[in-house]
Structure formats: structure tokens, C-alpha cells
Coordinates of C-alpha atoms and ligand atoms in Angstrom, one line a residue:
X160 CA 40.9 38.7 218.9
X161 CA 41.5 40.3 215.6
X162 CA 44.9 41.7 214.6
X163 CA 45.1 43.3 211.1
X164 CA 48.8 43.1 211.5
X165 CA 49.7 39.9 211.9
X166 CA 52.2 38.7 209.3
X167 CA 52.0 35.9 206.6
X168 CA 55.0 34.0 207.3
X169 CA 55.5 33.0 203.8
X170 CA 56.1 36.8 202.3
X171 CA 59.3 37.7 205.1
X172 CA 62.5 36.7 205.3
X173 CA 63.9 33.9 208.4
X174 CA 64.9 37.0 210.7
X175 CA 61.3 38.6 210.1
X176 CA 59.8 35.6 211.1
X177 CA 61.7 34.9 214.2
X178 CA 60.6 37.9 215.3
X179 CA 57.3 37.9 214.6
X180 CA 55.5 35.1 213.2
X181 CA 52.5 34.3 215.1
X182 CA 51.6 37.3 217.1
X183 CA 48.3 38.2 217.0
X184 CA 47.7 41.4 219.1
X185 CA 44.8 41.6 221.5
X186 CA 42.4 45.0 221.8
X187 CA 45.1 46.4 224.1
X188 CA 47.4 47.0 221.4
X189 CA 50.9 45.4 223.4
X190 CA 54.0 45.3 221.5
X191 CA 55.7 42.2 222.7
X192 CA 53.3 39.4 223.6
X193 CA 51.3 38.5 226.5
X194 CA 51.4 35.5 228.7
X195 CA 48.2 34.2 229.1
X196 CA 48.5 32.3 232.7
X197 CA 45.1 30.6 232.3
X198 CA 44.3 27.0 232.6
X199 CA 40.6 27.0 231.1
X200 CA 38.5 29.4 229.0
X201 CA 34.8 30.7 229.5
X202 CA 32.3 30.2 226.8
X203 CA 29.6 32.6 225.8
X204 CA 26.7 29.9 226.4
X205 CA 26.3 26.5 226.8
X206 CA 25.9 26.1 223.3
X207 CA 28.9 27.8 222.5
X208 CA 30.9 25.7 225.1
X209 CA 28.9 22.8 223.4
X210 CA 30.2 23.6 219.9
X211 CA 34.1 24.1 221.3
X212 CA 34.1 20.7 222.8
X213 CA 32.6 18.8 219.9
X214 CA 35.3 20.7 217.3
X215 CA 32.7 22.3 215.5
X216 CA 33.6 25.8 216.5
X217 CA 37.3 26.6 216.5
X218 CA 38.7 28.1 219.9
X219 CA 40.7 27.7 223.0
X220 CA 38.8 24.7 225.5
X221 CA 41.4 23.9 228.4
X222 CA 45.3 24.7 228.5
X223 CA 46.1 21.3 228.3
X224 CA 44.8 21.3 224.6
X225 CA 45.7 25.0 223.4
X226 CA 46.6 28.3 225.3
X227 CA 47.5 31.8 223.4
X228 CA 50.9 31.9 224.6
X229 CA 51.7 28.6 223.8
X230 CA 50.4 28.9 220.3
X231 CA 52.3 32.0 219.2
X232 CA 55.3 29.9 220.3
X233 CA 54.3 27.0 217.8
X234 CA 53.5 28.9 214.9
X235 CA 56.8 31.5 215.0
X236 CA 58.8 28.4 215.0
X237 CA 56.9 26.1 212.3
X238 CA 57.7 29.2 210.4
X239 CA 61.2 29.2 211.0
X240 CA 61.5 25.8 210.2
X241 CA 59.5 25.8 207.3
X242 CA 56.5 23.3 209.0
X243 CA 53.2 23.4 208.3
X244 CA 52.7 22.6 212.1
X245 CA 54.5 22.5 215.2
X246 CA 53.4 21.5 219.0
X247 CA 55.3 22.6 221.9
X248 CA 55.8 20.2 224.5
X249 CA 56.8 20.0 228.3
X250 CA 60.1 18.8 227.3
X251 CA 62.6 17.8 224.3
X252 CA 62.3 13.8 225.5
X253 CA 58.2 14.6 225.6
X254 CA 58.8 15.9 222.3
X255 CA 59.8 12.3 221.3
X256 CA 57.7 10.4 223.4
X257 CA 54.6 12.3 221.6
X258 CA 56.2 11.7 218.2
X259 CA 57.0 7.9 218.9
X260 CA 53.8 6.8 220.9
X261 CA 51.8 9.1 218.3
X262 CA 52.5 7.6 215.4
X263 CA 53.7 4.1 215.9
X264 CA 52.3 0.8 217.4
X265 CA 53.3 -2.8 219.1
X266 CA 55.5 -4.5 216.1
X267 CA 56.3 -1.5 214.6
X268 CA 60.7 -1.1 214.2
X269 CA 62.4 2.2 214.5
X270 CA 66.3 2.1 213.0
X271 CA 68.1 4.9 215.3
X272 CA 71.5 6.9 214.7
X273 CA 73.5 4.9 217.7
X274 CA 75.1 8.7 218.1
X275 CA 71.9 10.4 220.1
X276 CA 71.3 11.8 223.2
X277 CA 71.5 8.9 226.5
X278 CA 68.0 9.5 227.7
X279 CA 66.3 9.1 224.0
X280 CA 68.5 5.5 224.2
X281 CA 67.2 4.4 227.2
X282 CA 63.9 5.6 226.4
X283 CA 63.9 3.5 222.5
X284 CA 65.6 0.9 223.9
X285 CA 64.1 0.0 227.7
X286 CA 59.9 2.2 227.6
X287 CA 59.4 2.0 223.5
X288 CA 61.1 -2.0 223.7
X289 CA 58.4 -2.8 226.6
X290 CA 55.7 -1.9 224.6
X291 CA 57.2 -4.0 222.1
X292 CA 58.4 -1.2 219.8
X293 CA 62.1 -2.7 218.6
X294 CA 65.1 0.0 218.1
X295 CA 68.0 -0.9 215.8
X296 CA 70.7 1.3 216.6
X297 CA 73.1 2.3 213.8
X298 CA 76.2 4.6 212.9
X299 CA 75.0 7.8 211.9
X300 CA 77.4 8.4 208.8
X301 CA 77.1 4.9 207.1
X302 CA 74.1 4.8 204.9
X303 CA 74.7 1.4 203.9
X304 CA 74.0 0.5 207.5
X305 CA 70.9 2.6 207.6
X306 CA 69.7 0.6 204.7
X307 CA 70.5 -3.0 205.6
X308 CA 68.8 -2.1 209.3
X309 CA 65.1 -1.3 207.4
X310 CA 62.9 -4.3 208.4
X311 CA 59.3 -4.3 206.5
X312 CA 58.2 -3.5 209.7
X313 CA 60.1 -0.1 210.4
X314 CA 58.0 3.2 210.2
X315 CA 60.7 5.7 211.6
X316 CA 64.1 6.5 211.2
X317 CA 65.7 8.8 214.0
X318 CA 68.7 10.7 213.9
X319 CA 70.7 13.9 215.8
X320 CA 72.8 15.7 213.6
X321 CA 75.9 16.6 213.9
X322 CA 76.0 14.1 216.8
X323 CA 76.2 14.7 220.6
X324 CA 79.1 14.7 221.2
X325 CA 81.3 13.7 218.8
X326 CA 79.6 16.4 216.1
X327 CA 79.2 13.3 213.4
X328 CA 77.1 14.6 210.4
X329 CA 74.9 12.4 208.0
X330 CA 73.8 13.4 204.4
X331 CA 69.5 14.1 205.8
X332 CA 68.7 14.4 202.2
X333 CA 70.0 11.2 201.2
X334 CA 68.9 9.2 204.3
X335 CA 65.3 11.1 203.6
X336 CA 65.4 9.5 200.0
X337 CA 66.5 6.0 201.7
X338 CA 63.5 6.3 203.9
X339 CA 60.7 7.1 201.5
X340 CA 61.8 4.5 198.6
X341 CA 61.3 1.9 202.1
X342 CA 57.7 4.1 203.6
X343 CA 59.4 4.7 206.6
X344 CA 59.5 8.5 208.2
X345 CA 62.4 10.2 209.0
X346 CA 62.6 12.2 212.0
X347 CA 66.1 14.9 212.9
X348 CA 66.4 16.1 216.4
X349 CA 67.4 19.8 215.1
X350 CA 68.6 20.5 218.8
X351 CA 72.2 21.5 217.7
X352 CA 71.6 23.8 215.1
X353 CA 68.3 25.3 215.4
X354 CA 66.2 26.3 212.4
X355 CA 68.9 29.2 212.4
X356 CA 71.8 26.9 211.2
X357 CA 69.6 24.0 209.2
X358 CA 66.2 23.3 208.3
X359 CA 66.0 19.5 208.1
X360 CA 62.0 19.8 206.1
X361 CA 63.9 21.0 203.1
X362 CA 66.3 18.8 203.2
X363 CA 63.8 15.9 202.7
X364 CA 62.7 15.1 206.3
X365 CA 59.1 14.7 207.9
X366 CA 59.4 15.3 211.3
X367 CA 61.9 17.9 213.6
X368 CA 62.1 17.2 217.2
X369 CA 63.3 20.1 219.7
X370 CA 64.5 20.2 223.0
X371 CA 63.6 23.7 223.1
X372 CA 65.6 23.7 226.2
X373 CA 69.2 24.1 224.8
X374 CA 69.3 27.2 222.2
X375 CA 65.9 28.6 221.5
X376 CA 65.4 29.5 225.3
X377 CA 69.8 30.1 224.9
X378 CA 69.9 31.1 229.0
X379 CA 69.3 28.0 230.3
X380 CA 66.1 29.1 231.8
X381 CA 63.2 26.6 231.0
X382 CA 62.7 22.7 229.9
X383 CA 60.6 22.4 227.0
X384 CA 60.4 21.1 224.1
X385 CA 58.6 20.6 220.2
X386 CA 57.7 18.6 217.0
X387 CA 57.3 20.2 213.7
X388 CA 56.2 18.7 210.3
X389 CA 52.9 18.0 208.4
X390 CA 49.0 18.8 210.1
X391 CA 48.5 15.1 209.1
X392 CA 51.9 13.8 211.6
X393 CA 52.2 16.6 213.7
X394 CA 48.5 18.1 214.1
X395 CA 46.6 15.1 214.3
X396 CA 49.3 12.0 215.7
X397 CA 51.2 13.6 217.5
X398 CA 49.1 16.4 218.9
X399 CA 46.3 13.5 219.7
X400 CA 48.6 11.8 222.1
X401 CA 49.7 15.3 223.7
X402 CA 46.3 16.8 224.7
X403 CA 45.2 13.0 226.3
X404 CA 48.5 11.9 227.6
X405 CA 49.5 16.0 228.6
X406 CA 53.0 16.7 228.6
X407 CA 52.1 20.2 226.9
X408 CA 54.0 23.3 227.5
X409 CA 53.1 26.0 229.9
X410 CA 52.5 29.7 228.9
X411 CA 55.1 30.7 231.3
X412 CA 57.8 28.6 229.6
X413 CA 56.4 29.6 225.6
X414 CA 56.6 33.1 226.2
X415 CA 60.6 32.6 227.5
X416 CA 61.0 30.4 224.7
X417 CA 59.5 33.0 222.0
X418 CA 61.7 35.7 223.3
X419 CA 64.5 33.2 222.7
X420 CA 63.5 32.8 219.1
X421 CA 63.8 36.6 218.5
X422 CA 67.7 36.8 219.1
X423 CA 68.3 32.8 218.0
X424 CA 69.8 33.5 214.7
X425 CA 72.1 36.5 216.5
X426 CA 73.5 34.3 219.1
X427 CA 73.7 30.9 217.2
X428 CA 76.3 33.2 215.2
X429 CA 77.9 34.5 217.9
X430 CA 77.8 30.9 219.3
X431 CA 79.7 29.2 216.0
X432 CA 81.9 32.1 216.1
X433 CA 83.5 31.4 219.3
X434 CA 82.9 27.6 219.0
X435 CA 84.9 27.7 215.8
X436 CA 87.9 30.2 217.3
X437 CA 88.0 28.0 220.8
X438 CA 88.2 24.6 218.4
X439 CA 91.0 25.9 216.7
X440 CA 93.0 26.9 219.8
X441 CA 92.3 23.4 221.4
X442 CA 94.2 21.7 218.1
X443 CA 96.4 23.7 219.3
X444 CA 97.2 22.1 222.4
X445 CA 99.8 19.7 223.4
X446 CA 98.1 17.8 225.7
X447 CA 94.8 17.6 223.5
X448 CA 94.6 14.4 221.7
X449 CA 91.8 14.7 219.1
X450 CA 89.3 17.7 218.9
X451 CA 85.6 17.3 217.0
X452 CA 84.3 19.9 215.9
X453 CA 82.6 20.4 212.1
X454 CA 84.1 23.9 211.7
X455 CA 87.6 22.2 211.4
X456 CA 88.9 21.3 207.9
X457 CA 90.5 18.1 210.1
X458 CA 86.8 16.4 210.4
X459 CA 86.3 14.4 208.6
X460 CA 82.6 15.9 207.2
X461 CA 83.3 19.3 207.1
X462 CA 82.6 19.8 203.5
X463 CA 79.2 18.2 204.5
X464 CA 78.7 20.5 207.2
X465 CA 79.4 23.1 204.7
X466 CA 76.8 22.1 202.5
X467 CA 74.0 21.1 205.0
X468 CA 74.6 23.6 207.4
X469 CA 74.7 27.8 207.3
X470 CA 77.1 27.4 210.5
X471 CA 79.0 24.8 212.2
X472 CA 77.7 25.3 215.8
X473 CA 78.3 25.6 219.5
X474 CA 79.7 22.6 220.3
X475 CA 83.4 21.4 220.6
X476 CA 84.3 18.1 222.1
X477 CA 88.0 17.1 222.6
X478 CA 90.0 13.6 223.4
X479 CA 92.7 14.6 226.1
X480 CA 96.1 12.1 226.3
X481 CA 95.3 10.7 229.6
X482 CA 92.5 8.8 230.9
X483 CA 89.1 10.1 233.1
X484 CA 91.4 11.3 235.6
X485 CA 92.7 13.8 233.4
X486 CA 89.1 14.6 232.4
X487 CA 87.8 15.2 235.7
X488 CA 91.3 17.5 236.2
X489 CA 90.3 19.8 233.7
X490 CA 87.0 20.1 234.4
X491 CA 87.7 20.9 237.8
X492 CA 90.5 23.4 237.1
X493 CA 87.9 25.8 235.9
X494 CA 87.1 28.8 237.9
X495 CA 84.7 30.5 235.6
X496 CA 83.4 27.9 232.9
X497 CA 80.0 25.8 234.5
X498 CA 80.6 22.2 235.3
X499 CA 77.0 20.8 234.4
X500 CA 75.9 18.5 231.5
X501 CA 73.2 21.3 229.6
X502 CA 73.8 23.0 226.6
X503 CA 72.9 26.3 224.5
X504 CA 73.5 28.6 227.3
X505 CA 75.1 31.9 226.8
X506 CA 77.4 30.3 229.8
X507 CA 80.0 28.0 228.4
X508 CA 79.8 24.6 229.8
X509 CA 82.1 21.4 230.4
X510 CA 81.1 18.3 230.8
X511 CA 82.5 14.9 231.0
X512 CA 80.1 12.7 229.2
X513 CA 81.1 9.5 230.2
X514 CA 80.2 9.8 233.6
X515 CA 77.1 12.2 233.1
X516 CA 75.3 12.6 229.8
X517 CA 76.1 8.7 228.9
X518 CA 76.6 7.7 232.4
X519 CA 73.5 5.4 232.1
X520 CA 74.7 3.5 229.1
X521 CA 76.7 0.3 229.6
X522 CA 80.3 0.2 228.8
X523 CA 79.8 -1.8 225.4
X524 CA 77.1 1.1 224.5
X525 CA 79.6 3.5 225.3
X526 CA 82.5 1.9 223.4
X527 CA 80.2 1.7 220.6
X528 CA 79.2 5.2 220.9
X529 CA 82.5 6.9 221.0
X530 CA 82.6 7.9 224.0
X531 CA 85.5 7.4 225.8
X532 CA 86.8 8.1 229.2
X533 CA 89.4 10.9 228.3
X534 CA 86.5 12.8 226.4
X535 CA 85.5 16.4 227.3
X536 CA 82.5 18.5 225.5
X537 CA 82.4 22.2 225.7
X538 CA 79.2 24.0 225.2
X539 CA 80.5 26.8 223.6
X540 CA 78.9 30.5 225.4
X541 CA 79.1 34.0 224.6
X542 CA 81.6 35.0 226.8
X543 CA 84.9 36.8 225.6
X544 CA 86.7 33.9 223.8
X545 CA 90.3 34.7 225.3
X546 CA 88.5 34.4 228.9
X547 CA 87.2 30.7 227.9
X548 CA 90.7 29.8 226.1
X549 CA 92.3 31.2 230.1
X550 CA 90.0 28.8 232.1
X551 CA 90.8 25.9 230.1
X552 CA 94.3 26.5 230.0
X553 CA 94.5 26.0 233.8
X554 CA 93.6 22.5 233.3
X555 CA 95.6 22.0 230.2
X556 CA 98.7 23.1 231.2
Ligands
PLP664 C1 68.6 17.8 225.8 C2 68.4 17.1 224.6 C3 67.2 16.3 224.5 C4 66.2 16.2 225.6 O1 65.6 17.4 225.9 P1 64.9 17.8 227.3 O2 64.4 19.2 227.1 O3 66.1 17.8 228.3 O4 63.9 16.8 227.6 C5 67.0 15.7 223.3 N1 67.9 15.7 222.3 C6 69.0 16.4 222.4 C7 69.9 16.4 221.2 C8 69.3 17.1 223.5 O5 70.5 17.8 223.6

């Protein structure tokens, strides 16, 4: 395939690139891209098919390893994020298994914001401590803590920011300067605000983890997942352990996802727009106790947010004056708003996260997170704002 019109990432601007970095058109000349719903590829000869499995000659083997579709996806967003790689994987959590099993071994120590999503805790904490892979958990915003948690033996430091849910921010460029002067990596789940809202590479970190999932597919749609940073971490690690252990993402889902990255930047606007207007209101409200949200001059890293970020994103979490039963009464007040835990839908969702998201996580874990019972977190949508403010105010009333 030869395509005299496919773009050097480098020369166009972040909306030119989500739009059209990595296409390559084939001899039919289509506009938008093709899915390429094959799970192997014919060879001309056996000496060619000889050459593509040793490596020697560059090319597509078995759709496990590499697939068209799959590739435009990967390359469109390693340019939006400013990577020299990226892999797409079956999943966000397969994007962290791959990064985690890739690149570290038994003994090694990871030091982990305590402030990340439940499953990636039970995952560091129960699979990675089986294989004798320790996890320090830490707050996300103290950087003192951070640096009295490094162990000669840690190789990764892991972090979500701002924070699910409580929206807690960390300096990345100060905690990538922490972990360099130590030889440890640092790795941001970039989930919440897309390469649309912050790009974590320039910032000083190595590796960005997607759950491709939430906003790049933005309809709720397809489970997927990626890991961008360097061809040495994320080409030859990480990508090593994903073609032989095979959680790789399928055409199908890459092509949803691509078309997601066209509009990303549009809708992550439109998302921090209403987030911002419905966090506001919810201050507002007698019955609401304590609202997080880094858009809000009252949290307590919003000039961080302002610095680190180009928006202040979709999510708005809120402490009501009650307990879980007055949790569970708002949520079920709704008539339009989706009760279900996922996020970065065009569909505003509620969600009690102490008996869903961090359901799995002990009380004392919990506690220590934040998260208490009288908690609610809104996935912010792009419906009409006044419509979301009604559905909650049944509850709130
Ligand atoms: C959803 C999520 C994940 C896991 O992604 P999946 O696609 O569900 O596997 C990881 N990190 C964050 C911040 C998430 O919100």
C-alpha cells in the first residue's frame, strides 16, 4: 500500500492529527478508513513468508501481532500524545498488565498513587504481589511520600491524575523529576483527560496508559485499551509481552476507537463545559456536603489543574449530608441519568463508588482512599445541562 498523502504528524497542529494521523489510503482511494477484519495475511512465497517471520522483511504476519486497522489507531494517537509509539490493547487493565509484566520482574517494587482505579488495586496488589512484584501505595498529592516510598528496588511509579473519584491532581513534572534522579519510570493513566486536555510525555513522564474505553471511543461502545511512550518501553517491552501473551485489540473495536479520536478534542470541551456548569450548581445545593471537582476555585489544586491541564474535565464527584442511604436515594431518583459505574459516555452517569467501582476494596482501603459511603460521582455527558441539573434535583430535594 502506498499513499502519497499520508501526513507527517509532526508538521500539523493536535486537531489535524486527530483527524488524520496514520491513514494510509489503499488503491481504492476510501476517504475514512477501512476495517480490515482479517486474522492472518498471505505471503507472496514461501520465502517471503520466511523473511516476515524471521523480522527481516517488515509487514503484517498474524493479527495477533499487527493488523491495518489496528495500527492506524496506534499511530493517530502516539501523535496526539506526542509518543514515539503506542500499542492498542484489548483493554485499559491489559494496557497495564502489558506495561507491568513487560517491563518489570520478581523483586522488582512499584510505588502507586493509593487514588487509582479498584481493579488496577487489586491487580498490583493481589496478581503483580503473587508473582512477587511488591506495590507501595501512596497519596497522590504528597511528594514527600512518593519519595520516602522509593526502595532501590522500585522501577515504576504509577499514578491517575486528577484521581477517580475525588479529581486529586499531582505536579507529573515534579514527580517525573523525583523518579529519574531515583531510575525509576513513571507511568500516568491519562484516562481522565485524554491527550485532548494533557499530555503527560511533555510533562516529563515515560509511559501513558489508556483505557481507551472511557472518552476516546466517548459512546460507551467498545473495551479497549493502550500504552504510549518510547520504541525502546513501548515497542519492544511492552509490545513483546502483547503479541505472546495476546490481549491485542481487534480491528473492529480500533476503527470505533479512531472515529472517536476525530471528535475527542470537540466533545472533551463540550464535556468540561457542562462538568464545570453542573459542579457549580451542585455547591449550590443544600443538601450537598462537599463537591470535587478541579474546575472549582474551592479545590484545593485548581491553580494546578490550571497549569497542567487545558481543561478541567468530565467528572464531578460530590459528598451528600447523609449516609449511603441517601446515596442510593439519589441515584435512584433519576429518570433519565444511567445508573452504571462507566465513564466518558456522551450519557451522563451516576454512580455510587463505594458499593461499585471500590466495592472490592476492604473498608480500611476505602477509608484510606476517600471514599466514603455518602459519596456520589457523576460522569458528566453532553446532554442539555438544565436537563441533568432536573434529574438530580429529584433526588436532592
Ligand atoms: C476504566 C479504567 C481503567 C480500566 O480500563 P478497562 O478498559 O475497563 O479495562 C483503568 N484506569 C482508569 C482510570 C479507568 O477509568
Amino acid at each position: 500500500m502506498t499513499d502519497s498523502k499520508k501526513i507527517i504528524a509532526e508538521d500539523y497542529a493536535f486537531a489535524t492529527r486527530a483527524v488524520r494521523a496514520g491513514q494510509e489510503r489503499s488503491g481504492e482511494g476510501e476517504n475514512s478508513e477501512p476495517i480490515f477484519p482479517t486474522s492472518s495475511y498471505v505471503f507472496a512465497s514461501a520465502a517471503e513468508a520466511a523473511a516476515r517471520f524471521s523480522g527481516e522483511q517488515p509487514g503484517n504476519v498474524y493479527s495477533r501481532f499487527t493488523n491495518p486497522t489496528v495500527r492506524t489507531f496506534e499511530e493517530r494517537l502516539a501523535a496526539m500524545e506526542g509518543a514515539e509509539r503506542c500499542v492498542a490493547t484489548a483493554s485499559g487493565m491489559s494496557a497495564i498488565t502489558a506495561t507491568c509484566i513487560g517491563l518489570l520482574k520478581t523483586g522488582d517494587h512499584i510505588v502507586s498513587s493509593r487514588s487509582i482505579f479498584g481493579t488496577t488495586t487489586v491487580l498490583f496488589e493481589h496478581f503483580l504481589g503473587k508473582l512477587g512484584i511488591d506495590t507501595t501505595f501512596v497519596d497522590l498529592s504528597d511528594l514527600d511520600a512518593w519519595r520516602q516510598a522509593i526502595r532501590p528496588e522500585t522501577k515504576l511509579l504509577f499514578l491517575e491524575t486528577p484521581s477517580n473519584p475525588l479529581t486529586e491532581l499531582v505536579d507529573i513534572a515534579a514527580l517525573a523529576k523525583i523518579a529519574h534522579s531515583n531510575d525509576c519510570l513513571l507511568a500516568v493513566d491519562n484516562c481522565f483527560c485524554t491527550p485532548a486536555l494533557q499530555q503527560p510525555l511533555a510533562l516529563g513522564a515515560d509511559i501513558i496508559i489508556h483505557s481507551a474505553t472511557k472518552y476516546i471511543d466517548g459512546q460507551g461502545r467498545c473495551v479497549g485499551g493502550a500504552v504510549c511512550g518510547t520504541e525502546d518501553i513501548v515497542g519492544e517491552s511492552v509490545f513483546g509481552f502483547l503479541r505472546t501473551a495476546g490481549p491485542t485489540m481487534s480491528a473492529f473495536n480500533a476503527w470505533v476507537f479512531l472515529k472517536g479520536l476525530e471528535t475527542l478534542e470537540l466533545r472533551m470541551r463540550a464535556h468540561c463545559d457542562n462538568a464545570l456548569a453542573l459542579a457549580q450548581w451542585l455547591e449550590q445545593q443544600a443538601v450537598v456536603e462537599r463537591v470535587y471537582y478541579p474546575g472549582l476555585e474551592s479545590h484545593p489544586q485548581h491553580a494546578l489543574a490550571k497549569q497542567q491541564q487545558s481543561g478541567f474535565g468530565g467528572i464531578v464527584s460530590f459528598e451528600l449530608k447523609g449516609g449511603q442511604e441517601a446515596g442510593w436515594n439519589l441515584v435512584d431518583a433519576t429518570r433519565m441519568i444511567s445508573i452504571t459505574a462507566n465513564l466518558g459516555d456522551t450519557k451522563t452517569m451516576i454512580t455510587h463508588p463505594a458499593t461499585t467501582t471500590h466495592g472490592r476494596l476492604s473498608p480500611e482501603q476505602r477509608e484510606a482512599a476517600g471514599i466514603s459511603d455518602r459519596l456520589i460521582r457523576i460522569a458528566v455527558g453532553l446532554e442539555d445541562i438544565e436537563d441533568i441539573k432536573a434529574d438530580l434535583s429529584r433526588g436532592l430535594g
